[in-house]
Coordinates of C-alpha atoms and ligand atoms in Angstrom, one line a residue:
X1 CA 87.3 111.1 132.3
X2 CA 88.9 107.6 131.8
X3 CA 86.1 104.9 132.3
X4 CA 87.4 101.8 134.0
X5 CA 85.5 99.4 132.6
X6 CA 82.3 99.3 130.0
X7 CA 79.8 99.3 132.7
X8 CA 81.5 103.0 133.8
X9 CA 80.8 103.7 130.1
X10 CA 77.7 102.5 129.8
X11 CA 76.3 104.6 132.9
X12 CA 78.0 107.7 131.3
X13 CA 76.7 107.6 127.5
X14 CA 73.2 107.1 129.4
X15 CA 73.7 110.8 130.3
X16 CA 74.3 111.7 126.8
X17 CA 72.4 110.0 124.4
X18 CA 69.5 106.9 124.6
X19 CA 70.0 103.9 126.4
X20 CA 67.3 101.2 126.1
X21 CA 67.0 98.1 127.9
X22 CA 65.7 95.2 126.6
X23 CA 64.2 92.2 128.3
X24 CA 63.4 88.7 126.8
X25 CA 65.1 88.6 123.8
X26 CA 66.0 85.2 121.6
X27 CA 69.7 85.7 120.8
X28 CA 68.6 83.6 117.8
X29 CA 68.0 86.2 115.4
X30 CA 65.7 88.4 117.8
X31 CA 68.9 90.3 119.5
X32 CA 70.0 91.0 116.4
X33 CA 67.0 92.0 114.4
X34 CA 66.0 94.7 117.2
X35 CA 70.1 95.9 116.9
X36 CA 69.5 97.1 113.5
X37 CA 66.3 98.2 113.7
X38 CA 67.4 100.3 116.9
X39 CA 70.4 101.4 114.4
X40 CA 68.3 102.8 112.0
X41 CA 66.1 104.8 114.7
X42 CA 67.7 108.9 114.4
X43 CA 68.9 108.7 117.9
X44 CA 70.7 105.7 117.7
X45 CA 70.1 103.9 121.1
X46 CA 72.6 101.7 122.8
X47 CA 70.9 98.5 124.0
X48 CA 71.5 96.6 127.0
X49 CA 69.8 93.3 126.7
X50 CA 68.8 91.2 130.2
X51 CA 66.8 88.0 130.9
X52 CA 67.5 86.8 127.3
X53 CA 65.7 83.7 126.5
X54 CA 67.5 80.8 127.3
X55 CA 70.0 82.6 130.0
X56 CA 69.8 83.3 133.8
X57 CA 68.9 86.9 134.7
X58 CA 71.9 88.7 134.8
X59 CA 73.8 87.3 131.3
X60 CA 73.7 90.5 129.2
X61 CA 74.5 91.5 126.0
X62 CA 75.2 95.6 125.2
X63 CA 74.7 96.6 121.4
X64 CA 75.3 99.7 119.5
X65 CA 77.9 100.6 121.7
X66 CA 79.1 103.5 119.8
X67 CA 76.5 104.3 117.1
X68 CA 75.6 107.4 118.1
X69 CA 78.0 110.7 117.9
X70 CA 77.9 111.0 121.7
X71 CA 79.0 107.8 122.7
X72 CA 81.9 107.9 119.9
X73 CA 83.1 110.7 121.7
X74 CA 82.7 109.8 124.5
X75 CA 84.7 106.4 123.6
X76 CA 87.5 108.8 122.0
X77 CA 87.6 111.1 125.4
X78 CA 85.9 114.0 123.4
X79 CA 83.3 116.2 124.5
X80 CA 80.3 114.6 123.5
X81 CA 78.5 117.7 123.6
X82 CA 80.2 119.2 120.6
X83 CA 78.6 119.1 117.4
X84 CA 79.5 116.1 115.1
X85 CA 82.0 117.8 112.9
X86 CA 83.0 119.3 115.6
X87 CA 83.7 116.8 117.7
X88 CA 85.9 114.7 114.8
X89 CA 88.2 117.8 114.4
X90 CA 88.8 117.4 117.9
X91 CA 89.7 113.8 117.5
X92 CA 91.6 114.5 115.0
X93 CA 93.6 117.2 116.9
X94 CA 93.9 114.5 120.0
X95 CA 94.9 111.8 117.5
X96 CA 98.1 114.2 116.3
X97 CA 99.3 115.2 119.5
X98 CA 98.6 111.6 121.7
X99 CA 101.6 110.1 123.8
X100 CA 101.0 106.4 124.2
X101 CA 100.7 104.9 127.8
X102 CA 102.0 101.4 128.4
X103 CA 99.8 99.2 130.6
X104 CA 100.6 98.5 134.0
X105 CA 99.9 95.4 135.4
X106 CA 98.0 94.3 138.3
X107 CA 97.7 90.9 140.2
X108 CA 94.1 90.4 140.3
X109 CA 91.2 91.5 138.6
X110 CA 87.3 91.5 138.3
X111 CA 87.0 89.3 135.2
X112 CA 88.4 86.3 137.5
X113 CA 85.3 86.7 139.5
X114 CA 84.0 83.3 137.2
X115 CA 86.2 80.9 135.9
X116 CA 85.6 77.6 134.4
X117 CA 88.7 74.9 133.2
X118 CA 89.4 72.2 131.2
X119 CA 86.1 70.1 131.0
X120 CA 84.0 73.0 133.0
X121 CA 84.1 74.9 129.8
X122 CA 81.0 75.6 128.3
X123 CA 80.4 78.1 125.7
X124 CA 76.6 77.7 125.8
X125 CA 76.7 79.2 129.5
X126 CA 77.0 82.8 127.0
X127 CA 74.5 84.2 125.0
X128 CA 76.4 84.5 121.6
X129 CA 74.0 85.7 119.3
X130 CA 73.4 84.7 115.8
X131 CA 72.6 87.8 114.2
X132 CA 72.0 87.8 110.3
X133 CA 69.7 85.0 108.8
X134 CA 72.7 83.5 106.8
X135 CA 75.4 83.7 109.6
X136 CA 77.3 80.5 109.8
X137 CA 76.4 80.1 113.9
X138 CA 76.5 82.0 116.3
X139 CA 79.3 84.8 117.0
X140 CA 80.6 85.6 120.6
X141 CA 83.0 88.2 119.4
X142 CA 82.1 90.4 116.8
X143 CA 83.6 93.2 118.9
X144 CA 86.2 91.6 121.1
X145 CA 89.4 92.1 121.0
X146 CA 91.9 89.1 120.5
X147 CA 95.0 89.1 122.4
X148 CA 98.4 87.7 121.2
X149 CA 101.9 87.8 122.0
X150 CA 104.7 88.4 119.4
X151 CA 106.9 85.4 120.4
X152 CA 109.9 87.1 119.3
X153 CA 109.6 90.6 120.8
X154 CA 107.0 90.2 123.0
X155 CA 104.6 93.2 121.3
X156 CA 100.9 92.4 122.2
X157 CA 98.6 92.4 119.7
X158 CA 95.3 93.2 120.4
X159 CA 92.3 93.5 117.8
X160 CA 89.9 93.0 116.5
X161 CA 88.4 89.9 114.3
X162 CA 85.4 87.7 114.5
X163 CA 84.7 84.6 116.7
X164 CA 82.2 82.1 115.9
X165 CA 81.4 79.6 118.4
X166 CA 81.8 75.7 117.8
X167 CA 80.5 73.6 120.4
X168 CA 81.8 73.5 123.9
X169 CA 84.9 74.6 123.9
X170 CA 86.4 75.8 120.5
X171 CA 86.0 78.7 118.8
X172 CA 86.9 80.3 115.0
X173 CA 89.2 83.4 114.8
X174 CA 88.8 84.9 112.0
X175 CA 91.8 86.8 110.0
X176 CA 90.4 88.4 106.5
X177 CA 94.0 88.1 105.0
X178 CA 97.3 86.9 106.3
X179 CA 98.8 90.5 106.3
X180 CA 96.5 90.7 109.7
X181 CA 98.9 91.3 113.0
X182 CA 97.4 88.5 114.6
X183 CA 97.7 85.8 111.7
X184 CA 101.5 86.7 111.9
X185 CA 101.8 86.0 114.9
X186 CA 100.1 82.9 114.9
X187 CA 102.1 82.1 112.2
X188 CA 105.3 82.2 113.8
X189 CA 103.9 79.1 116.4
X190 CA 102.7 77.5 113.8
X191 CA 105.7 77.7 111.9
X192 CA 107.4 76.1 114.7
X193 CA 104.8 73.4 114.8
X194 CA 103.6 75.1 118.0
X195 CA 99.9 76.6 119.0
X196 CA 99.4 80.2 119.4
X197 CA 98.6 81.3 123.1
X198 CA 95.7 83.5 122.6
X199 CA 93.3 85.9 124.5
X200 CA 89.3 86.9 123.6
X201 CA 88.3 89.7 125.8
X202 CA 84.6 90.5 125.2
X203 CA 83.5 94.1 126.6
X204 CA 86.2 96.5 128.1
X205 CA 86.8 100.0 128.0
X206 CA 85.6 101.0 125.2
X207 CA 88.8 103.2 124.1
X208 CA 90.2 99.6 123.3
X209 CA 87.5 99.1 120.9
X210 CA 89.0 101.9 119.0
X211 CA 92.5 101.2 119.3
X212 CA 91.3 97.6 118.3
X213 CA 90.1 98.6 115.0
X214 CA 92.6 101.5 114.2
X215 CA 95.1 100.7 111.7
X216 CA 98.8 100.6 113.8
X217 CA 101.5 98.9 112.6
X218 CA 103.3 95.6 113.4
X219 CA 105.2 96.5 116.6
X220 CA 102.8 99.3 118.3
X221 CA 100.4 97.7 120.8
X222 CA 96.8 98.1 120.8
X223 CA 97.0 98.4 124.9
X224 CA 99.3 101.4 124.3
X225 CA 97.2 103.3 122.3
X226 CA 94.1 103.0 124.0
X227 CA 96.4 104.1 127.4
X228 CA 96.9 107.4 125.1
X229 CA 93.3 107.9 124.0
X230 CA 92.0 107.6 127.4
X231 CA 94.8 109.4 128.8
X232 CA 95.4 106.6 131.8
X233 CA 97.1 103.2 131.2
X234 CA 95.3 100.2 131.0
X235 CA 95.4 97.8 133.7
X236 CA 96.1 94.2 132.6
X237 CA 96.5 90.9 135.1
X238 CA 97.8 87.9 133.5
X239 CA 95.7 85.4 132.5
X240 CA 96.2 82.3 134.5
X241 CA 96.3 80.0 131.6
X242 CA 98.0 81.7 128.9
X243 CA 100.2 84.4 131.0
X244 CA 98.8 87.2 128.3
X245 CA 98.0 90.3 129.8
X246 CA 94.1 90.8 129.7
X247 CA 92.2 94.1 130.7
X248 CA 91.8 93.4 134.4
X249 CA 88.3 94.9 134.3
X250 CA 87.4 92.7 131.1
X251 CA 83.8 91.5 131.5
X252 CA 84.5 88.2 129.5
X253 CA 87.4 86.3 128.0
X254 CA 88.5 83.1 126.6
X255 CA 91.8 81.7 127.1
X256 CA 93.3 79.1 125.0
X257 CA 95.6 78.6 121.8
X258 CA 95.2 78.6 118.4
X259 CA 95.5 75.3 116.3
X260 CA 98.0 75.1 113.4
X261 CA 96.2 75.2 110.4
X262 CA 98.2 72.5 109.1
X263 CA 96.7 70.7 111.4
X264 CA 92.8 70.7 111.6
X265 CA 90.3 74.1 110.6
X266 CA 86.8 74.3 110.8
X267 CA 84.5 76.0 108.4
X268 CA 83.9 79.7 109.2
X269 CA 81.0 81.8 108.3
X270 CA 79.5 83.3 106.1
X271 CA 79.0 86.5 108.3
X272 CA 77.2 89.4 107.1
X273 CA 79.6 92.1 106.1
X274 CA 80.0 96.2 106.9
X275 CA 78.8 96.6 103.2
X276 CA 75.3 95.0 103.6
X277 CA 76.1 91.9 102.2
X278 CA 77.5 88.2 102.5
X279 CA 80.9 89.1 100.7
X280 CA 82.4 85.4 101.0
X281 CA 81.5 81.8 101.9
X282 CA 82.4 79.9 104.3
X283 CA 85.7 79.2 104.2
X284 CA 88.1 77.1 106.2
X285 CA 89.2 79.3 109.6
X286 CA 91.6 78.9 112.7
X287 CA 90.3 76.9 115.4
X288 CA 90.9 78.4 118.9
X289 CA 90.7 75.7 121.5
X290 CA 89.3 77.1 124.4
X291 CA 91.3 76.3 127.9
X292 CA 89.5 78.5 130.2
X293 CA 86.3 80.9 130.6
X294 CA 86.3 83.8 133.0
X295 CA 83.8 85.9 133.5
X296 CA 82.4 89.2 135.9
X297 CA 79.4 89.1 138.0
X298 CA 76.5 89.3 135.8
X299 CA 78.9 89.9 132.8
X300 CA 78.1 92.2 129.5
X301 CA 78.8 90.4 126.4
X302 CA 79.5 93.4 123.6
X303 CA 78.1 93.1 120.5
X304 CA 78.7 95.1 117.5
X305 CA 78.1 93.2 114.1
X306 CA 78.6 94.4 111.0
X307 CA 74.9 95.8 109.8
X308 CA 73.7 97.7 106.2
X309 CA 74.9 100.8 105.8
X310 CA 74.5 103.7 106.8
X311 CA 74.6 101.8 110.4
X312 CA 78.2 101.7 111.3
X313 CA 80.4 100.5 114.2
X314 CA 81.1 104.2 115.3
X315 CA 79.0 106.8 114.9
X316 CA 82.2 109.4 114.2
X317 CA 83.8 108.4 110.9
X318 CA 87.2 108.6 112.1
X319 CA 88.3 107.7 108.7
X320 CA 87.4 110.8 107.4
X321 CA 89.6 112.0 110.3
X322 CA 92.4 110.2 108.4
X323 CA 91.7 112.4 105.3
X324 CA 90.9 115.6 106.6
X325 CA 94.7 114.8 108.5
X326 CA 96.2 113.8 104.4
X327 CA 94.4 117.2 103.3
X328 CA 96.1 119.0 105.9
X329 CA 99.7 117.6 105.7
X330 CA 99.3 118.2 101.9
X331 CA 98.8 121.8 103.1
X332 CA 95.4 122.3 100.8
X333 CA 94.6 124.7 103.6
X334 CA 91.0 126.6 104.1
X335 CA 89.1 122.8 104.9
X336 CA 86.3 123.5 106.7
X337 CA 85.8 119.8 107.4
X338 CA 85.3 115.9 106.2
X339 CA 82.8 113.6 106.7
X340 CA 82.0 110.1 105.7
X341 CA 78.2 108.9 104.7
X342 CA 77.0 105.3 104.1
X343 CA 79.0 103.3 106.6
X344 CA 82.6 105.2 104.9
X345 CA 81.6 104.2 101.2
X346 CA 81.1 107.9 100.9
X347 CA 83.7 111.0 101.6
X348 CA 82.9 114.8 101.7
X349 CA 85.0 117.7 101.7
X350 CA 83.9 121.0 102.4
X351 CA 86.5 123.8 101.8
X352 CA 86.4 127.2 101.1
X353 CA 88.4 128.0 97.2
X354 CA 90.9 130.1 97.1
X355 CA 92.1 129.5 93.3
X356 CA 90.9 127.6 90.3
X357 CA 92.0 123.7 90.8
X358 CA 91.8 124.0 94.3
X359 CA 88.8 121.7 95.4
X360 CA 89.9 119.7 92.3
X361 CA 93.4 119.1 94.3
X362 CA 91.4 118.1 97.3
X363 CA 89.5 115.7 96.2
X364 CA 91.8 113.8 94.4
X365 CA 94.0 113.4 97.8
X366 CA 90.8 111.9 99.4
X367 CA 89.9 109.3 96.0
X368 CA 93.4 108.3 96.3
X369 CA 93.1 107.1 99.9
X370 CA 89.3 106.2 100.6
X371 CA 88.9 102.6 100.8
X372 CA 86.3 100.8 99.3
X373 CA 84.4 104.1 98.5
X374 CA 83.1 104.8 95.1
X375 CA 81.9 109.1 96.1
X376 CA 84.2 111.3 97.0
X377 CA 82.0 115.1 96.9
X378 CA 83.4 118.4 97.5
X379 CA 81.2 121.2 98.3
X380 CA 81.4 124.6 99.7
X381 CA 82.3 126.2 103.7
X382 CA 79.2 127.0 103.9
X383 CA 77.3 122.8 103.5
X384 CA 77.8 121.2 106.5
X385 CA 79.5 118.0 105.0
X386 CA 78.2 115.9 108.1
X387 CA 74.3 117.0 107.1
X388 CA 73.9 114.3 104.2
X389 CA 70.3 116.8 103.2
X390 CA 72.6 120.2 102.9
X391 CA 75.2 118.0 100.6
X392 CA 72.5 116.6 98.4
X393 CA 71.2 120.2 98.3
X394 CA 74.4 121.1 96.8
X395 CA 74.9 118.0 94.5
X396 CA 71.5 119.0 92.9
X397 CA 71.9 122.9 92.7
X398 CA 75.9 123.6 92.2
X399 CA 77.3 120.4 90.0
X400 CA 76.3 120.1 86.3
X401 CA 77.3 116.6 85.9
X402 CA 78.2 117.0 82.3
X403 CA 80.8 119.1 83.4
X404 CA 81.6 118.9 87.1
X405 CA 81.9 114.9 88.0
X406 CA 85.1 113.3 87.2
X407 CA 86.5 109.4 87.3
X408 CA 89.6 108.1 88.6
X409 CA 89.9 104.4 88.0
X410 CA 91.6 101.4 89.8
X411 CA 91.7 103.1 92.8
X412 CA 91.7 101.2 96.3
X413 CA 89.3 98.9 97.3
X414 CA 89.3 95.2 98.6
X415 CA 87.6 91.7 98.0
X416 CA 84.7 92.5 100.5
X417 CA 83.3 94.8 97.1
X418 CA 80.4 93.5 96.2
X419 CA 80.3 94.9 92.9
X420 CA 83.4 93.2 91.7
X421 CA 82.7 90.1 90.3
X422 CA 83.7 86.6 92.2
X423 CA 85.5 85.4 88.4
X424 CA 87.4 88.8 89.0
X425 CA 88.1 88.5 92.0
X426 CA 89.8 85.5 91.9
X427 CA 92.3 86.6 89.2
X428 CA 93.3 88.9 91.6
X429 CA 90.8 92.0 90.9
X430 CA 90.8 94.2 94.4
X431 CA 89.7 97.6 92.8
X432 CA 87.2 100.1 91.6
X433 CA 86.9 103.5 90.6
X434 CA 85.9 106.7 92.2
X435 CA 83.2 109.4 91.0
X436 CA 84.7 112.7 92.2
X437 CA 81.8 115.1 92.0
X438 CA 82.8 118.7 92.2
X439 CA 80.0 120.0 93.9
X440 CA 81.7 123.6 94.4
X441 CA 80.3 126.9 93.0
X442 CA 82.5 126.8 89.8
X443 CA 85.4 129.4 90.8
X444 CA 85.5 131.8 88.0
X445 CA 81.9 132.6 88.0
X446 CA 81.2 132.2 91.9
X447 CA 80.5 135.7 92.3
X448 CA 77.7 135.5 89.9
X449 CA 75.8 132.6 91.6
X450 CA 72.6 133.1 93.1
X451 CA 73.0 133.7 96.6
X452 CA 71.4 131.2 99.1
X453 CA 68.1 131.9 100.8
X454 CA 68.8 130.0 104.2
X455 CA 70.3 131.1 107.5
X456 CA 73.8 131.3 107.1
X457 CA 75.2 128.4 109.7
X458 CA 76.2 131.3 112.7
X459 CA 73.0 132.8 111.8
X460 CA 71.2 129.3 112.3
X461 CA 73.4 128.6 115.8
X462 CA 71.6 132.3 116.9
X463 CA 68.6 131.5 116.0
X464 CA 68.8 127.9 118.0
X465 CA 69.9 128.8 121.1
X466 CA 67.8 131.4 121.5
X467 CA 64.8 129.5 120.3
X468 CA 65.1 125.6 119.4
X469 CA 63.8 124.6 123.1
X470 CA 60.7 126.9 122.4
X471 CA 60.5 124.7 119.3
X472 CA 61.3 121.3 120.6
X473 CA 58.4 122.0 123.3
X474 CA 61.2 121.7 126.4
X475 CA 60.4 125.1 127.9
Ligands
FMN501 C1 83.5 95.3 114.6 C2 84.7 94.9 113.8 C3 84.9 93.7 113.3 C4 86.0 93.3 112.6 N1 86.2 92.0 112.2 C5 87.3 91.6 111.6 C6 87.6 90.3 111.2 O1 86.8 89.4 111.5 N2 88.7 89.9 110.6 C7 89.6 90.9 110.3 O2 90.7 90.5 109.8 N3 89.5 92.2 110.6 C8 88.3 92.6 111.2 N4 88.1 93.9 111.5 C9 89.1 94.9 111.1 C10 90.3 94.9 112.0 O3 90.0 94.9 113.4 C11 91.2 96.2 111.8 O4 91.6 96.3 110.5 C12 92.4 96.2 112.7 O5 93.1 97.4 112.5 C13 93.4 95.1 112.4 O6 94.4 95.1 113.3 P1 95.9 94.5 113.1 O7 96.5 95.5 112.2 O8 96.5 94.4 114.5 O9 95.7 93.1 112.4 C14 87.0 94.3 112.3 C15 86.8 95.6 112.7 C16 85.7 95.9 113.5 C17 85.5 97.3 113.9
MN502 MN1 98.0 95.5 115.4

């Protein structure tokens, strides 16, 4: 079910969830105000934005990519028919068992439909939005993925970081700390008083939007692992000014190289933040001159900026993937599932106790390796953790907070925090604590509680298929 390109994908998540388009919007504020109120609508549409003011018909801009559930799956080669929690155990299983796929390369492709050189580049000729009130100017990547090559090895790096546009032809990249793949391999031309050949491709497949954002280490391409989750290589072309490879169905990119810092910056942001907030201030940032512009056909510019919680870049926390995968290698055993709330700032577990300790075990596996996260829950098998009203349910009924909510402190977190102070911050102050809030049926007396009044889930399932079109007035 591999999608060539994120037109393929966009005609497919149209089958399985809301697509909306949207005509005359001012990328000045307007795309982005109707992208997060759009986010905050229960069925999450994608939107694909046309005749935006300013811009020929034709310039587009696709937000919410993958907000919703479905299109997650979709993204990650998952049914997108399962149920949620469903659907992230079978990511999860994928994830285990993947075999990476190595691009192959091909001589031309689509995204040399357009190009523009040397004093024919003009970044105005895109609609980068700006998107929050306080953004520094507008961003052109706040999903794209920035290309690099290893000068040592060759490994490609491809992620993802911001790009905020400056002008004509140059462009910020921004790296939130130095430990990012892509500021060392800048560094290494820099080091040698060289610029860093570098790539911006803006809308793609978007299994490289995952990969992109994944954590992999130093050494393991991006472009392999999105070959693995889609289950077909990529196919890159060389780009004709830098020689990187570059998704050959790309709908936009930006060729150029990266300035030594040592040499000339330009001030970046503020941007608006995954927490809600403006986390930093504008701080001196890597300037990307900007050789060449290619572009498709009536190209798609992706946008997916960071927006208040619980609105977040991918509507299957595949975080939580990464602790329900800790919980099982630490053999806990009986989890019935994980899921993260509030943009990943909150975790649940739901398990089913076999022994005294044993959702006390769990959870502190899961405050030891959430990031940023202040909530780590555990509740019962039988609260969906992925149905926020069940879990509150059980936080209010099951948990006596003088006795059942625990915290563990200076555990992992990271300068974006809002609620650590700047003066602490600065003398080196990264972390916060975690509430752990055993939201369990105490063990010894579990046979004593009162039993629930509602469906049991299988119960509910029965119940819904046999009825729930009656109910939703479909039949
Ligand atoms: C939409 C989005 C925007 C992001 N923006 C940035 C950014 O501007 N700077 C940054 O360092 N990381 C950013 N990240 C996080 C990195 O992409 C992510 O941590 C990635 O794994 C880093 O890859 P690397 O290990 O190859 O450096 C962003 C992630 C997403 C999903
Ligand atoms: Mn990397």
């Amino acid at each position: 079910m591999p999608f060539r390109d994120l037109r393929e994908f966009i005609s497919q998540a149209e089958k399985y969830s809301k697509l909306r388009r949207v005509d005359h919007a001012d990328p000045y504020l307007e795309i982005g105000g109707i992208t997060e109120i759009a986010a905050g609508l229960p069925d999450v549409p994608a939107l694909l934005f046309d005749n935006i003011k300013g811009f020929p018909r034709g310039y587009r801009v696709f937000t919410n990519p993958l907000m919703a559930p479905e299109r997650a799956a979709l993204a990650l080669g998952i049914d997108p028919t399962l149920r949620p929690i469903d659907a992230l155990r079978a990511w999860m299983k994928k994830r285990q068992g993947m075999k990476i796929q190595k691009p192959v390369s091909v001589k031309d492709g689509p995204f040399l439909e357009n190009s523009f050189a040397g004093a024919n580049v003009d970044l105005a000729r895109l609609p980068a939005p700006v998107w929050h009130r306080k953004d520094g100017g507008p961003y052109i990547g706040s999903g794209s993925i920035v290309v690099m090559r290893d000068p040592d090895t060759g490994w490609i790096n491809a992620s993802i970081y911001r790009v905020q546009v400056h002008g004509r032809n140059r462009v910020t990249v921004q790296f939130d700390h130095m430990g990012r793949h892509g500021a060392i391999v800048a560094h290494k031309y820099w080091d040698a008083g060289k610029p860093c050949p570098v790539a911006v491709v803006n809308g793609d497949d978007p299994a490289l939007f995952i990969a992109g954002m994944e954590s992999l280490p130093a050494g393991y391409s991006e472009f392999d692992f999105a070959g693995a989750i889609r289950e077909a290589p990529l196919e890159v072309c060389a780009g004709p000014h830098t020689g990187l490879p570059i998704p050959a169905h790309a709908e936009i990119v930006l060729e150029g190289e990266l300035v030594p810092m040592s040499r000339e910056t330009l001030p970046e942001g503020p941007f608006a933040e995954f927490l809600g907030y403006y986390a930093a201030d504008r701080k001196p940032g890597p300037i990307m001159e900007v050789r060449a512009i290619h572009h498709r056909n009536d190209p798609i510019l992706l946008g997916s900026p960071p927006l208040k919680p619980p609105r977040f870049h991918v509507g299957l926390p595949f975080r939580a993937g990464g602790i329900w995968a800790n919980l099982e290698a630490g053999d806990i055993g009986d989890i019935a599932g994980v899921w993260q709330h509030v943009s990943s700032l909150m975790t649940v577990i739901s398990l089913k106790q076999r022994y005294d300790g044993h959702a006390k075990r769990a959870a502190l596996i899961a405050a030891g390796n959430v990031y940023m996260g202040r909530i780590v829950v555990v509740v019962d098998e039988d609260i969906d953790p992925s149905n926020m009203n069940d879990v509150l349910w059980a936080i209010a009924t099951r948990c006596e907070p003088a006795e059942s909510v625990d915290i563990v402190r200076n555990g992992w977190s990271s300068p974006l925090d809002p609620r650590i102070r700047q003066a602490d911050k600065a003398r080196g102050v990264a972390s916060n604590s975690k509430m752990i809030i055993d939201a369990t049926r105490p063990f010894a007396w579990r046979n004593e509680f009162p039993v629930p009044s509602a469906l049991e889930p299988d119960e509910a399932r029965a119940i819904e298929e046999k009825w729930l079109a009656v109910l939703k007035g479909s039949s």
